[in-house]
Coordinates of C-alpha atoms in Angstrom, one line a residue:
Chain A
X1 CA 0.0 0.0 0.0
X2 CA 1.4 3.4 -0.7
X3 CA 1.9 5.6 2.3
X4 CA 0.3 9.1 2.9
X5 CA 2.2 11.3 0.0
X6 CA 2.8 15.1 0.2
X7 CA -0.4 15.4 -2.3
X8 CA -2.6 14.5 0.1
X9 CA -1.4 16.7 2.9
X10 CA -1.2 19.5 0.4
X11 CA -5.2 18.9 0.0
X12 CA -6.4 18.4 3.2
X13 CA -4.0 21.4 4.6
X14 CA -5.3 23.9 2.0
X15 CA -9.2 22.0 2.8
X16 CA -8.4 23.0 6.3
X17 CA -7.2 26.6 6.3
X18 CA -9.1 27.5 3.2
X19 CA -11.8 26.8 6.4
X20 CA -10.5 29.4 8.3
X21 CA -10.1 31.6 5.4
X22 CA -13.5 32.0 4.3
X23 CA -14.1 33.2 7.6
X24 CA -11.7 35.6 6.8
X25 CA -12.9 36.4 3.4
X26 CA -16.2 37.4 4.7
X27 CA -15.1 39.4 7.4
X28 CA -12.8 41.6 4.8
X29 CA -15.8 41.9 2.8
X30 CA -18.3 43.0 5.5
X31 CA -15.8 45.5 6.3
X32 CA -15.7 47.0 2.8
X33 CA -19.1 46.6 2.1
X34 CA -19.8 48.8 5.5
X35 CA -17.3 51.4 4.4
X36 CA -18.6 51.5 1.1
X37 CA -21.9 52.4 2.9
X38 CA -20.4 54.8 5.0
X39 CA -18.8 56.9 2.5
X40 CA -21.7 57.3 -0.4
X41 CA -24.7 57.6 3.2
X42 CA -26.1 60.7 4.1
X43 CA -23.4 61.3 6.8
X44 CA -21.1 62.3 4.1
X45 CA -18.1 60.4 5.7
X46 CA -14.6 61.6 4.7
X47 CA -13.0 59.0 3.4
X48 CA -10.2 57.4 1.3
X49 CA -12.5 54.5 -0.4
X50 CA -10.2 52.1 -2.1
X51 CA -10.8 49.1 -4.2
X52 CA -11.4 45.8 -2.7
X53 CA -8.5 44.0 -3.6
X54 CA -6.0 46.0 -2.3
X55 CA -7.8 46.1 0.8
X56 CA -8.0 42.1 0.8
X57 CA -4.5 42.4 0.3
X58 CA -3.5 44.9 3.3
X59 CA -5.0 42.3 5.7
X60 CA -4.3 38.9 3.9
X61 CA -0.4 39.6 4.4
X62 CA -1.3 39.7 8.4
X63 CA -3.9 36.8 8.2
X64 CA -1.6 35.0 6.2
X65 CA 1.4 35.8 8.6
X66 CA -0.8 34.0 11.8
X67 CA -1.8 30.9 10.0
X68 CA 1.5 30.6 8.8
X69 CA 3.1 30.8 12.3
X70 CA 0.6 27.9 12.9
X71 CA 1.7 25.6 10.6
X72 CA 4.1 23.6 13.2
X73 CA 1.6 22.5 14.9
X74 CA 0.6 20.8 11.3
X75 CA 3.9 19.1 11.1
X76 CA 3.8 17.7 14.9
X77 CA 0.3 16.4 13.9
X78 CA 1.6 14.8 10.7
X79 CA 4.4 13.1 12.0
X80 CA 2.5 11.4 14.8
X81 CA 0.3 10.1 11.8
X82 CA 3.6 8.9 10.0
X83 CA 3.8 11.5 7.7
X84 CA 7.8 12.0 6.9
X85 CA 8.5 15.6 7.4
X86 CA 9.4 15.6 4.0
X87 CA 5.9 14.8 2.6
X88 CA 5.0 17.6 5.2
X89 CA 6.7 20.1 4.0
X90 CA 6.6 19.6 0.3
X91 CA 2.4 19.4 1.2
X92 CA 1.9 22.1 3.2
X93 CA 4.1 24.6 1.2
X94 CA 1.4 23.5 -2.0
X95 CA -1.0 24.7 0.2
X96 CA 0.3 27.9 0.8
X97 CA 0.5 28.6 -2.4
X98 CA -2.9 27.5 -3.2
X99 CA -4.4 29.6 -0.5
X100 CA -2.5 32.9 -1.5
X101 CA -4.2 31.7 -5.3
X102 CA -7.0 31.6 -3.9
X103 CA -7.4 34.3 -1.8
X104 CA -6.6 36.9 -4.7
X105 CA -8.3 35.2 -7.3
X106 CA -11.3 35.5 -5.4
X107 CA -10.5 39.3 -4.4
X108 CA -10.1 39.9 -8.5
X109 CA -13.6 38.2 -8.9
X110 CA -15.5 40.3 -6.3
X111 CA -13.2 43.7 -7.0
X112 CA -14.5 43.0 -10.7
X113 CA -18.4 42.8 -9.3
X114 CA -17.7 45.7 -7.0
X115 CA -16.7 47.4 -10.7
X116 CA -19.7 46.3 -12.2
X117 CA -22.5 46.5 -10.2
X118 CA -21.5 50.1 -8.2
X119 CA -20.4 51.6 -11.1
X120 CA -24.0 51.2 -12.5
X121 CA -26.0 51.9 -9.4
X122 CA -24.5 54.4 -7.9
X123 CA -22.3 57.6 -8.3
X124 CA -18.8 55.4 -6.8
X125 CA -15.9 57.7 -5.8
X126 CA -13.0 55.5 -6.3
X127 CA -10.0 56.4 -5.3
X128 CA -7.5 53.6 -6.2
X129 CA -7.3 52.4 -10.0
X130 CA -7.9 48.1 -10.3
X131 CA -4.5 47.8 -10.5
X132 CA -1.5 49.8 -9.1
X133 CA 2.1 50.3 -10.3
X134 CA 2.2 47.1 -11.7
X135 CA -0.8 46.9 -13.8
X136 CA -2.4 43.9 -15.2
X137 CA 1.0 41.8 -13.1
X138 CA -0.6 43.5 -10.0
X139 CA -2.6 40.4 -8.9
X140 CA 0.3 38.4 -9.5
X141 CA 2.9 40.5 -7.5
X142 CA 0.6 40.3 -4.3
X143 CA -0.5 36.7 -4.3
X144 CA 3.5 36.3 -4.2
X145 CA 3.7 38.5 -1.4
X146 CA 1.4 37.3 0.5
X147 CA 2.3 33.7 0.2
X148 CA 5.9 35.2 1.4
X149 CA 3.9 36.4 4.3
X150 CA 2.8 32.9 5.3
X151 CA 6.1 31.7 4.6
X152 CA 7.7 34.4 7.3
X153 CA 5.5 33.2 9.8
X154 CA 5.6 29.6 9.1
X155 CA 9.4 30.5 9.3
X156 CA 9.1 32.5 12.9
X157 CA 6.5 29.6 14.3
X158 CA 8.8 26.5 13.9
X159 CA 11.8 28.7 14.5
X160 CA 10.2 29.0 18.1
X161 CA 9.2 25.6 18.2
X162 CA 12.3 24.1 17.6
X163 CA 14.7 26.6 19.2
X164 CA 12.5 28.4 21.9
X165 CA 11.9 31.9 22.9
X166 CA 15.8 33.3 22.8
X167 CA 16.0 32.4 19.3
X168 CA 13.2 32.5 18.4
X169 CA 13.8 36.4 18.7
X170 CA 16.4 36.4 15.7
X171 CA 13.7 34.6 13.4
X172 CA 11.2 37.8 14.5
X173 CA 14.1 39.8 13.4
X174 CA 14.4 38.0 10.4
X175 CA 10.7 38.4 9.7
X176 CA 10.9 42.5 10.2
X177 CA 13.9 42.6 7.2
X178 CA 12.3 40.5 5.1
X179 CA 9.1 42.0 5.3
X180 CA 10.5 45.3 4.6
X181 CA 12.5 43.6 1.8
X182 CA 9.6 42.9 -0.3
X183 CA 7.4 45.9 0.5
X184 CA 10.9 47.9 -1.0
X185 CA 10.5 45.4 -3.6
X186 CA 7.2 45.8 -4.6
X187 CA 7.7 49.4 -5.3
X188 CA 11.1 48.3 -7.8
X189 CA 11.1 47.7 -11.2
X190 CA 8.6 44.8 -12.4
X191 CA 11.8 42.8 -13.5
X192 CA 13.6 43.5 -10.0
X193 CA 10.6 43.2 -8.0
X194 CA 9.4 39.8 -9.6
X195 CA 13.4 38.1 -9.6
X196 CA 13.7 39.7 -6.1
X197 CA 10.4 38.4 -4.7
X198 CA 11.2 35.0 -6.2
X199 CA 14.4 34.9 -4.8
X200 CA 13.1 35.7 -1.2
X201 CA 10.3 33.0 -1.5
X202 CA 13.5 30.1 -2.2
X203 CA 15.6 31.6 0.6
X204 CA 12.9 31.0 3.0
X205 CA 11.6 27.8 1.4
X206 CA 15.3 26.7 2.2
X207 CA 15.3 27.6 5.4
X208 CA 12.1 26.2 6.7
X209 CA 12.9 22.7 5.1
X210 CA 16.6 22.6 6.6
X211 CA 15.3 23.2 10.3
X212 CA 12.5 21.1 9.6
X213 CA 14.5 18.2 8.2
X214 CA 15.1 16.9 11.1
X215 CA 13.3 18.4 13.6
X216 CA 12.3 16.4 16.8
X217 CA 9.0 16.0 17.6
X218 CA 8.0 17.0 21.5
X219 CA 6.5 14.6 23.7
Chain B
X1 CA 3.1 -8.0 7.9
X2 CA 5.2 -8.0 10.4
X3 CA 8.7 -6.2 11.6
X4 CA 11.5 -7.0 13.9
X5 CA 13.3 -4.4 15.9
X6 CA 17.2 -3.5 16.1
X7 CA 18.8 -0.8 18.2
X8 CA 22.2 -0.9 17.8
X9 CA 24.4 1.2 20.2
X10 CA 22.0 3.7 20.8
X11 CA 22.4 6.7 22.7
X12 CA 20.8 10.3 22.6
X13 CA 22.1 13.6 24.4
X14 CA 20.1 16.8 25.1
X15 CA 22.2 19.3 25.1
X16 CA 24.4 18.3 28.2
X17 CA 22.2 15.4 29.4
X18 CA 22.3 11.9 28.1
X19 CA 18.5 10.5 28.1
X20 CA 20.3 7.4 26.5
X21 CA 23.8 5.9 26.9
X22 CA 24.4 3.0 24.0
X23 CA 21.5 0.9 24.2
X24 CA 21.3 -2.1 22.1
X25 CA 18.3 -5.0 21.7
X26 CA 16.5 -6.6 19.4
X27 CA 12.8 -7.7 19.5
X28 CA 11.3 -10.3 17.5
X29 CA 8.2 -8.9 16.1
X30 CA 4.9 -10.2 16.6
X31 CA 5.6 -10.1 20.6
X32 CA 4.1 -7.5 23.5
X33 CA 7.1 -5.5 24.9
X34 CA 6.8 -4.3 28.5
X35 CA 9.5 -1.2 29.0
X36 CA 9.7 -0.6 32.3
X37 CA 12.2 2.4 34.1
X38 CA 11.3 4.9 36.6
X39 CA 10.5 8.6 36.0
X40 CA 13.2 10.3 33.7
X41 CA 15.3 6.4 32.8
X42 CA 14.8 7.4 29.6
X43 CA 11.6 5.4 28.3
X44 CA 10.1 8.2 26.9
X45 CA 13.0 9.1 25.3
X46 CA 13.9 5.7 23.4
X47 CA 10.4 5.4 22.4
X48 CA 10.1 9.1 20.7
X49 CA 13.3 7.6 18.6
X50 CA 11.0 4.3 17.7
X51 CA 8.8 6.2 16.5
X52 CA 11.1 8.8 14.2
X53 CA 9.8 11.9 16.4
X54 CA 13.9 12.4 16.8
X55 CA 16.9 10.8 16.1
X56 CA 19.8 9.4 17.6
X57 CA 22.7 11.4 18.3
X58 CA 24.5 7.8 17.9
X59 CA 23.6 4.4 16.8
X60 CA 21.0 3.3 14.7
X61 CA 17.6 2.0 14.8
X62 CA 16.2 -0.9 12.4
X63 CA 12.8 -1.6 11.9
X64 CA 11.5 -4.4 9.4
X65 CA 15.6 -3.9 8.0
X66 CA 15.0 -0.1 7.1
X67 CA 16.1 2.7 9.1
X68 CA 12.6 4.2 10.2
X69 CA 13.5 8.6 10.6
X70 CA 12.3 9.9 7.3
X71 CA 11.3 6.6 5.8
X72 CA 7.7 6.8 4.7
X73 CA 7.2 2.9 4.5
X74 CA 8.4 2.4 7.7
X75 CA 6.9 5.5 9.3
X76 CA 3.3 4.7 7.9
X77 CA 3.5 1.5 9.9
X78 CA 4.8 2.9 13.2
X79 CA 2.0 4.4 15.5
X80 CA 2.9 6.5 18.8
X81 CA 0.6 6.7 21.8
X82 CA 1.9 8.9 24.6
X83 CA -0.1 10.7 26.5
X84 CA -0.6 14.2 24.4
X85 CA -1.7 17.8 26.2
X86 CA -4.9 18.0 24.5
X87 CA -5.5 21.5 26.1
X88 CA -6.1 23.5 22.5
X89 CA -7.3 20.5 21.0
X90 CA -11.4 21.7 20.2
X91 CA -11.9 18.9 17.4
X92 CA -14.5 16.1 18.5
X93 CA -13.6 12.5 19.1
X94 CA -15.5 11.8 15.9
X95 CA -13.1 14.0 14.1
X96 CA -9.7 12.4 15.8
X97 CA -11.1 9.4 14.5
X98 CA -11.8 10.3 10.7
X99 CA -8.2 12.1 10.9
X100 CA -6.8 8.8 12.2
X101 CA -8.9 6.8 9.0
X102 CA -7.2 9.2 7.1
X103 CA -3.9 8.8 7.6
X104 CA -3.8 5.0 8.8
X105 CA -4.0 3.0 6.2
X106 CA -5.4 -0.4 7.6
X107 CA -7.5 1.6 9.8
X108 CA -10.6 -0.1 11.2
X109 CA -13.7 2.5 11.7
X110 CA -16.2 -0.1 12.9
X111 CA -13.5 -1.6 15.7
X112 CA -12.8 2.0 16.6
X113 CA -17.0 2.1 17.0
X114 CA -16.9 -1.0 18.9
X115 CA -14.4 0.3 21.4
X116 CA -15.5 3.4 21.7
X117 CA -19.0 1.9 22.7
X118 CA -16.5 -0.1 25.0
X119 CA -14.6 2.6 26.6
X120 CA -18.2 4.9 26.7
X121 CA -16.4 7.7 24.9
X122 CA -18.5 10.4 23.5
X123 CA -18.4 10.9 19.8
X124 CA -19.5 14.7 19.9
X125 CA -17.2 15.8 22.8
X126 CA -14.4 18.3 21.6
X127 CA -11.4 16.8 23.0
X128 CA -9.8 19.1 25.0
X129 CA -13.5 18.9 27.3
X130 CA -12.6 15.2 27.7
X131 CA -11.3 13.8 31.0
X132 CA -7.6 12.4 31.3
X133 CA -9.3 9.4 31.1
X134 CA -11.5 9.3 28.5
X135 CA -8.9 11.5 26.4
X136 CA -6.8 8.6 27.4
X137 CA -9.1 6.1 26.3
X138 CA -9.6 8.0 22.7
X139 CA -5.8 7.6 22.5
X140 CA -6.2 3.9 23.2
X141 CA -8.7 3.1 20.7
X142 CA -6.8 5.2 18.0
X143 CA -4.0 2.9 18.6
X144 CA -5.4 -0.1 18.8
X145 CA -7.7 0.3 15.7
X146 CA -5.2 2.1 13.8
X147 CA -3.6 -1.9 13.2
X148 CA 0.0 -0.4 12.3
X149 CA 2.2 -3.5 12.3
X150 CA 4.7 -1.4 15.3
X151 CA 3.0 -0.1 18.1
X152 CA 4.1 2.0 21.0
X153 CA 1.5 2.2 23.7
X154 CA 3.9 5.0 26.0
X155 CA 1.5 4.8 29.3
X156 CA -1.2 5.2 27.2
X157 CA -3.5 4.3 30.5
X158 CA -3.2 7.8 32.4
X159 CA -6.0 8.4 34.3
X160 CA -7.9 5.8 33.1
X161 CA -10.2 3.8 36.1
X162 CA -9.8 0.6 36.5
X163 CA -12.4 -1.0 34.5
X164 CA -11.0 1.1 31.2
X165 CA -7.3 -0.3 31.8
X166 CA -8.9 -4.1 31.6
X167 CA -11.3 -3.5 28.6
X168 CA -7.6 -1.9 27.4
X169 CA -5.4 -5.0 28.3
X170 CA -8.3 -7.2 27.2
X171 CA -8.5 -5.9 23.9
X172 CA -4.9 -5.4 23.5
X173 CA -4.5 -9.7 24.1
X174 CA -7.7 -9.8 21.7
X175 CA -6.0 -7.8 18.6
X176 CA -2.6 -9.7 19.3
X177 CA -4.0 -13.0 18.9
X178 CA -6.1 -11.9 15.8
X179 CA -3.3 -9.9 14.1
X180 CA 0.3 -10.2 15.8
X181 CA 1.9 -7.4 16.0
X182 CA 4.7 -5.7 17.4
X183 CA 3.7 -4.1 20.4
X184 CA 6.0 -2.0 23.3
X185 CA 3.9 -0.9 26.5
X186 CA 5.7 1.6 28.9
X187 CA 4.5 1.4 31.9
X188 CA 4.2 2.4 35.5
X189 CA 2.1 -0.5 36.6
X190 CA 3.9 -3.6 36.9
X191 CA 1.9 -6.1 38.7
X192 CA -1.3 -4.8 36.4
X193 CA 0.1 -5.6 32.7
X194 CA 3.2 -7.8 33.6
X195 CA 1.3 -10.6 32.4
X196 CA 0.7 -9.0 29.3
X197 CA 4.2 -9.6 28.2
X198 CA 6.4 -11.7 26.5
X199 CA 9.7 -10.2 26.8
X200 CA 10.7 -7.0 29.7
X201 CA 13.1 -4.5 29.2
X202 CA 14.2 -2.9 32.2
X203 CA 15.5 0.9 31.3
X204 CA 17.5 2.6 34.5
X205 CA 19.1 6.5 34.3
X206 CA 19.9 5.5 30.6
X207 CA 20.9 2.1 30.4
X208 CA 19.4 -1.0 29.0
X209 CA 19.7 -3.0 32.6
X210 CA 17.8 -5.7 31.5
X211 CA 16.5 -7.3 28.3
X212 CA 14.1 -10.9 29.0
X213 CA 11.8 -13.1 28.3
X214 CA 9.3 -12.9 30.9
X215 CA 9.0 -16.1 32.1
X216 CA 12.6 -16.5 32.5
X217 CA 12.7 -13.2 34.0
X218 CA 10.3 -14.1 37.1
X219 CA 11.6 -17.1 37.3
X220 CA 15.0 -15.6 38.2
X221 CA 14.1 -13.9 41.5
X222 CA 13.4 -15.6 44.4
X223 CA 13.0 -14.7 48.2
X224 CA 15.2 -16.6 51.3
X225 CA 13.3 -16.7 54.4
X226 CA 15.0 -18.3 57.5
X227 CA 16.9 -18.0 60.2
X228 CA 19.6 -15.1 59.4
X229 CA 22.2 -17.0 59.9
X230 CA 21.3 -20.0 57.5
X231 CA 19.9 -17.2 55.1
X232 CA 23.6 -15.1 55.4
X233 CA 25.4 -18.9 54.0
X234 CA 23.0 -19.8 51.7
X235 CA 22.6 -17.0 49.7
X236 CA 26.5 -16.0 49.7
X237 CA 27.8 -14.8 46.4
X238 CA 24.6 -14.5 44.8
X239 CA 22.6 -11.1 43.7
X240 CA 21.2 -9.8 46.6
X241 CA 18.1 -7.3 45.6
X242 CA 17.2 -6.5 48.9
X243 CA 17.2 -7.8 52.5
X244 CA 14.9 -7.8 55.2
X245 CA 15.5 -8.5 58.8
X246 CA 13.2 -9.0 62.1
X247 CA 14.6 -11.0 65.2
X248 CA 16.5 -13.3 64.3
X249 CA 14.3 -14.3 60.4
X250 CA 15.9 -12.5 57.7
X251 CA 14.5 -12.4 54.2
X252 CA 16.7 -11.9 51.4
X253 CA 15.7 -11.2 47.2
X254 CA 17.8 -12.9 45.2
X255 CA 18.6 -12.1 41.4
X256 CA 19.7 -15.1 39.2
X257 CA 19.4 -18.9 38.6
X258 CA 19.0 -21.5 41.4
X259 CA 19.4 -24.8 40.7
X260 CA 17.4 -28.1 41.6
X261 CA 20.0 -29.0 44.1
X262 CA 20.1 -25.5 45.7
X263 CA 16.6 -25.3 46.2
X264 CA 16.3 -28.6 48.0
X265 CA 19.3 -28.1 49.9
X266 CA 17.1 -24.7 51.0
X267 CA 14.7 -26.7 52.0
X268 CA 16.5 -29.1 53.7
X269 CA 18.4 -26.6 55.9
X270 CA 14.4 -24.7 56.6
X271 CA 14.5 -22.0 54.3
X272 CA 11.1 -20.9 52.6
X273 CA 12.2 -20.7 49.0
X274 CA 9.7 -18.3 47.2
X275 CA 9.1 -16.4 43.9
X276 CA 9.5 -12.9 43.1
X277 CA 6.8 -10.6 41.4
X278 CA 8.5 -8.9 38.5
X279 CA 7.6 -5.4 40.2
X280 CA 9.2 -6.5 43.1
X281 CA 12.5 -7.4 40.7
X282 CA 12.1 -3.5 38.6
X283 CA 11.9 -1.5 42.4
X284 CA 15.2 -3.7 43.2
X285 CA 16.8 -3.5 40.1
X286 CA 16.1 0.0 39.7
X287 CA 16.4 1.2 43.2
X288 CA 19.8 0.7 44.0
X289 CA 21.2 3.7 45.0
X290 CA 18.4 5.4 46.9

């Protein structure tokens, strides 16, 4: 019989926080749909209204940071089910990326319906164009960056895990200059940013599978 | 399908402490394993490396031929109940199980439904609202219906009452008659499961101290009861575990093998020649120097 391959931890991992991120989803889209409210009501509300995606994507980066950090507690659960840490981490890194696909694809589709059906019923004061410096490669640029988000924390939760608090400072530390390593990057050239960004996501990748390679499990 | 064991020179350090100082057995598999050692002899420790949740810092570890760590063939057959902190654990019992169906390959769902029925656990309860007991229990049917051809029961009977831990040995002889399999059972309660096992290993502040089959192994302690001074002769220059004295009767354990001849002569000279429980032999053997 074949044993339990990284495929089917990739699918049941993204199953399982693509839970969580619905939840999330909605919330993100209550908030804007309350804004949106706000701003065009009576009240006149001052206010920067911007479109929904790259609000999605202001938030995802920290949602995407604290289900990363809890990711260890994936692998732990894993290898007591005799899951090599190998097939763990090859899974749940699938998943990651399948979550930050998901997550913008379905802020394109509802920033596109926000286009259509507000433009058409009422007198909509955007402020932000669909897509920013990056055009029609927008989408792409921050589904990267917020799977690098995921990664950082992913990163900074077995970092703790395996090394405890002292340490696990230096892998916060590490967090803080990446993160401010791709928001510099994001602003670069599309050719820069894109390399850079890619570069970044391998660093980390390498990282999180050489401490988890052999990590012990805590009983 | 069943696998053999091999630990070959084993040892494992943390940090500064060595949990194991070259250990090295084999076990035939198909057999119950009772691993016995008091708090912190290292049990935990050698059974976390069984079961590929770390690694030896020297040695190696065989199981079925194949070194286990990493090794998905060999890990997918290899379960590992210890007792878990289930604090932040808010999935049901239901939902442990499907997980476990998931993941186990010859999982058995309607064995798991038979002991949970068994064991009264409720299907519907998040786990972390569970008693130790009944989260202990949950642990126990997991195990037991997971089938893996290795597996490590690492006092999986914590705060279980007393009925639970015989419905668990019960079914435990039960699945071992139907299906042999390798089985090791830490444990802290020695005259309760000792008949559950073929072979004992006896772990003590890191050290394999012991490694037999248990009949052999009961059969090697005795007790000397007699007048002090016929005990004192008779029993020079064998193992003394532990000795006794009131008046002038002295009883004395002995550790090791006594032959036909000894044992009438024993009798002959007034001695009460008796056996030894095999908890009575792991306090001695592990008590030494307290």
């Amino acid at each position: 019989m074949r044993p339990t391959s990284f495929s089917k931890v990739a699918i049941d991992m993204y199953t399982e926080q693509m839970k969580w991120t619905l939840w999330f989803m909605v919330f993100i889209l209550v908030a804007q749909i309350a804004h949106i409210i706000l701003v065009i009501s009576p009240l006149n509300i001052e206010s920067t209204l911007r479109n929904f995606l790259p609000f999605l994507y202001g938030s995802a980066k920290i949602y995407m940071l604290i289900i990363g950090i809890f990711s260890y507690g994936f692998l732990t659960f894993y290898v007591t089910q005799g899951v090599t840490r190998r097939d763990y981490f090859i899974g749940s890194s699938l998943a990651a990326i399948g979550l930050s696909i998901t997550i913008i694809i379905i802020g394109v589709i509802l920033t596109g319906l926000q286009f259509m059906i507000l433009d058409r019923i009422i007198d909509y004061p955007m402020t932000s164009p669909l897509f920013d410096n990056h055009g029609f490669l927008q989408p792409v640029y921050y589904n990267m960056n917020i799977f690098i988000f995921y990664l950082i924390g992913y990163l900074i939760g077995i970092g703790y895990y395996r090394f405890g608090w002292i340490i696990g400072f230096a892998f916060v530390a590490f967090a803080i200059l990446s993160i401010i390593l791709t928001e510099t990057l994001l602003k670069s050239q599309p050719a820069i940013a894109f390399t850079g960004l890619l570069a970044l996501t391998a660093t980390i990748l390498i990282f999180i599978r050489q401490i988890t390679k052999r990590m012990a499990v805590k009983v | 399908m069943i696998f053999d064991i091999e630990v070959n020179n084993v040892s494992l350090k943390y940090k500064d402490f060595a949990a194991l100082n070259n250990i090295s057995f084999k076990l035939k598999g198909g057999q119950i394993y009772g691993l016995l050692g008091r708090n912190g002899a290292g049990k935990t420790s050698l059974l976390s490396l069984l079961a590929s949740f770390r690694q030896p810092t020297a040695g190696n570890i065989k199981i079925g031929g194949e070194t286990p760590f990493e090794n998905a063939d060999i890990m997918q057959h290899a379960s590992f109940i210890y007792d878990k902190d289930y604090k932040d654990e808010w999935n049901k019992v239901s939902v442990m199980l499907k997980f476990a169906e998931r993941y186990r390959l010859n999982f058995d769902m309607d064995y798991a439904r038979q002991l949970v029925d068994r064991f009264k656990l409720p299907l519907n309860k998040p786990v972390n609202k569970l008693s130790k007991g009944m989260q202990s229990a949950m642990n126990v049917t997991i195990g037991l219906a997971s089938r893996t051809p290795v597996i490590i029961f690492d006092e999986a009977y914590l705060g279980m009452d007393a009925p639970n831990r015989e419905i668990f040995y019960k079914e435990l002889l039960e699945e071992q008659s139907r299906q042999p399999r390798t089985m090791i059972l830490s444990t802290h309660l020695v005259s309760e499961m000792d008949y559950l096992f073929d072979e004992v290993l006896i772990i003590d502040k890191g050290d394999l101290v012991l490694h037999k089959n248990y009949e052999d192994l009961v059969s090697s302690g005795f007790s000397i009861t007699g007048d002090s001074n016929s005990v004192d002769t008779f029993v020079k220059g064998m193992q003394k575990l532990n000795e006794k004295e009131l008046g002038n009767t002295k009883s004395v354990m002995v550790y090791g093998d006594l032959s036909e001849e000894m044992r009438l002569e024993g009798q002959r000279i007034g001695l009460e020649i008796g056996q030894v429980s095999l908890q009575d032999l792991f306090i001695y053997l592990t008590s030494e120097e307290d």
